[in-house]
Tab-separated table of C-alpha atoms in Angstrom:
chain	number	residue	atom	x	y	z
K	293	UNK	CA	13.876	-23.596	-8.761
K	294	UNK	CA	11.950	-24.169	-12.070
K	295	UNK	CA	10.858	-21.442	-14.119
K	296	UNK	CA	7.500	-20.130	-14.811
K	297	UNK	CA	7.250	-21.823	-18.416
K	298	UNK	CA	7.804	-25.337	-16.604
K	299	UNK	CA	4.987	-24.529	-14.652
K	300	UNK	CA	2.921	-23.513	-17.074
K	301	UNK	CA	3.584	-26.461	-19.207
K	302	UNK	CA	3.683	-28.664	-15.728
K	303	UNK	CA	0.167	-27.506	-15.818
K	304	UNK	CA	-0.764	-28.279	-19.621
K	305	UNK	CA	0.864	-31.977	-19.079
K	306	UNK	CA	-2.099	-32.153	-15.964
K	307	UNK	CA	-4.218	-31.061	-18.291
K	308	UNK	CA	-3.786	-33.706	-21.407
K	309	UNK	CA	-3.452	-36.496	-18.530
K	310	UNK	CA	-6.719	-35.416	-17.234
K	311	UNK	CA	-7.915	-35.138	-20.676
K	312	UNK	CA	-7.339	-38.533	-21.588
K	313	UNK	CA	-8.990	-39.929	-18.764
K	314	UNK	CA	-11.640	-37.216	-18.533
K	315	UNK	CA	-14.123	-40.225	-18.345
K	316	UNK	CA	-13.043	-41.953	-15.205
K	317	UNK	CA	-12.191	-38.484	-13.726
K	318	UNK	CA	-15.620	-37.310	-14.251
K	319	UNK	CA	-17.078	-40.072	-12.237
K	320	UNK	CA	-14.642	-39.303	-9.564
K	321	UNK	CA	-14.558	-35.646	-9.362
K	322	UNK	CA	-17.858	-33.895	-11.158
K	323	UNK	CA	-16.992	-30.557	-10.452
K	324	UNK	CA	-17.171	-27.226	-12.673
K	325	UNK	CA	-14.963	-24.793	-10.631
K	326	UNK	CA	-12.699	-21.969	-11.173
K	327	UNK	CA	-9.102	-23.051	-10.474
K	328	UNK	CA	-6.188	-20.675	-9.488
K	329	UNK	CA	-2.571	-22.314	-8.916
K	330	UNK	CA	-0.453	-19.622	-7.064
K	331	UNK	CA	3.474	-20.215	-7.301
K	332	UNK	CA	4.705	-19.242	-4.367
K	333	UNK	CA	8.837	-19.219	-5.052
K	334	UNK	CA	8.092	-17.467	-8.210
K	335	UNK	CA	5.454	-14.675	-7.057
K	336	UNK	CA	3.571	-16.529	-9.885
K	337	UNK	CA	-0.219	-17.584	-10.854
K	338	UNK	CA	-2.522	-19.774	-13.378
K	339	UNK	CA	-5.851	-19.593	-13.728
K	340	UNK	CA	-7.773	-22.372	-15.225
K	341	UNK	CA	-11.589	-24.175	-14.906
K	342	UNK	CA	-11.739	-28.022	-13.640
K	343	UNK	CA	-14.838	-29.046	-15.335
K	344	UNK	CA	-16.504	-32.444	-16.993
K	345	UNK	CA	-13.305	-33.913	-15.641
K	346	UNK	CA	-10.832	-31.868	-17.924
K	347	UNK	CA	-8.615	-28.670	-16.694
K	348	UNK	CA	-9.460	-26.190	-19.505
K	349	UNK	CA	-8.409	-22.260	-20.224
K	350	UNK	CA	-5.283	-22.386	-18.448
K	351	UNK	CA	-3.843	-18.845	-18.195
K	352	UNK	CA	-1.058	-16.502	-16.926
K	353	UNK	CA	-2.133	-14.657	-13.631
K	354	UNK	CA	-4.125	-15.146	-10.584
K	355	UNK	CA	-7.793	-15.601	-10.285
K	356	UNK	CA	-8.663	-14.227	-6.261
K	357	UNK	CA	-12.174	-15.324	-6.818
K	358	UNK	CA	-11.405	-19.043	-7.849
K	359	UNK	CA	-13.375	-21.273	-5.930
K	360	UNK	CA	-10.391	-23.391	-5.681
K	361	UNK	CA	-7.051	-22.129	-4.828
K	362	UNK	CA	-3.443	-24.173	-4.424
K	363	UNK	CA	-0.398	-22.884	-3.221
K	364	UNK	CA	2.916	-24.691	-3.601
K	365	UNK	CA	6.655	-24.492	-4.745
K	366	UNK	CA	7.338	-24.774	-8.779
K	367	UNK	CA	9.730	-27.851	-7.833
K	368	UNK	CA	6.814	-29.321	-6.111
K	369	UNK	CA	4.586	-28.311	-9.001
K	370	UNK	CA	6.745	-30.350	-11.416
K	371	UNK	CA	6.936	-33.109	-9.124
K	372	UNK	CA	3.343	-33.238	-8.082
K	373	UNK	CA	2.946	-33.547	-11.966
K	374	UNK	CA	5.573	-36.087	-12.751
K	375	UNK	CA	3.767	-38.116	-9.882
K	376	UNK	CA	7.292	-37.508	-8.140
K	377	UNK	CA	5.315	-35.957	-5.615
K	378	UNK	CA	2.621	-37.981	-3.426
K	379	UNK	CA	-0.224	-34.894	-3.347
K	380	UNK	CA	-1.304	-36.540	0.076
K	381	UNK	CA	2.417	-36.227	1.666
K	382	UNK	CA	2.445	-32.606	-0.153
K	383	UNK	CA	-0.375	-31.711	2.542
K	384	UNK	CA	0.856	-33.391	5.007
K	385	UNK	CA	4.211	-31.646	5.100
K	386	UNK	CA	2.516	-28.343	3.918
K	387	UNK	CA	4.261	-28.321	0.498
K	388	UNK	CA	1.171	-27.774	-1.068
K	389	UNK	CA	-1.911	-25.799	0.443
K	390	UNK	CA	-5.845	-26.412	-0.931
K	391	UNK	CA	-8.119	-23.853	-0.379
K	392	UNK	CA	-11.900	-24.731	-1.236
K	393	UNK	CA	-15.117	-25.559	0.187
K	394	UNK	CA	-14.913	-28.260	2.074
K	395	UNK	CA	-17.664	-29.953	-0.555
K	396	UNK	CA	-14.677	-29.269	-3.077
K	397	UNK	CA	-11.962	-30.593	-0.944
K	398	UNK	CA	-14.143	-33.638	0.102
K	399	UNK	CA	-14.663	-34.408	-4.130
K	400	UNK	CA	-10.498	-32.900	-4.405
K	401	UNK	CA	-9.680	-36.136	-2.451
K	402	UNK	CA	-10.678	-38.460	-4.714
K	403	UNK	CA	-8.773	-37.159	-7.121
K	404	UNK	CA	-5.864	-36.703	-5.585
């Protein structure tokens, strides 16, 4: 089981990747939403904003309003982020759980 400062710098390694390509990821996925990444081995949560194609304000705790919410397993995080993890497969198999509009999850899947 990882710990909760691999997630949270799991997350901030998503976040410079999606930085650098903020760009291309904009074109994809041109969304300006609340983000909340729940940790569900670790009773943990991160908060952060997906917008202009960058993940931005990452913080500790949960955000039960986020308009977009994931679930999943801090092994699965890291993997996920390592691209260890296929995110498609993670659905499939339930490893990782979306919650958003399905507008969101329709924009989510490009992405992904």
């Amino acid at each position: 089981m990882a710990s909760v400062d691999e997630c949270r710098q799991a997350l901030r390694e998503l976040a410079a990747r999606l930085a650098d390509n903020a760009d291309e990821v904009r074109d994809r996925v041109n969304l300006d939403r609340t983000l909340a990444c729940r940790i569900t081995d670790l009773g943990a949560a991160f908060h952060a904003r997906l917008t202009g194609g960058r993940l931005v304000d990452i913080a500790d705790g949960d955000d039960p309003k986020a308009k977009i919410a994931m679930s999943i397993g801090s092994d699965d995080l890291l993997a996920l982020v390592r691209g260890d993890l296929d995110a498609g497969r993670a659905l499939a198999s339930r490893r990782l759980s979306v919650s958003a509009s399905p507008f969101d999850l329709l924009k989510l899947r490009k992405l992904l």
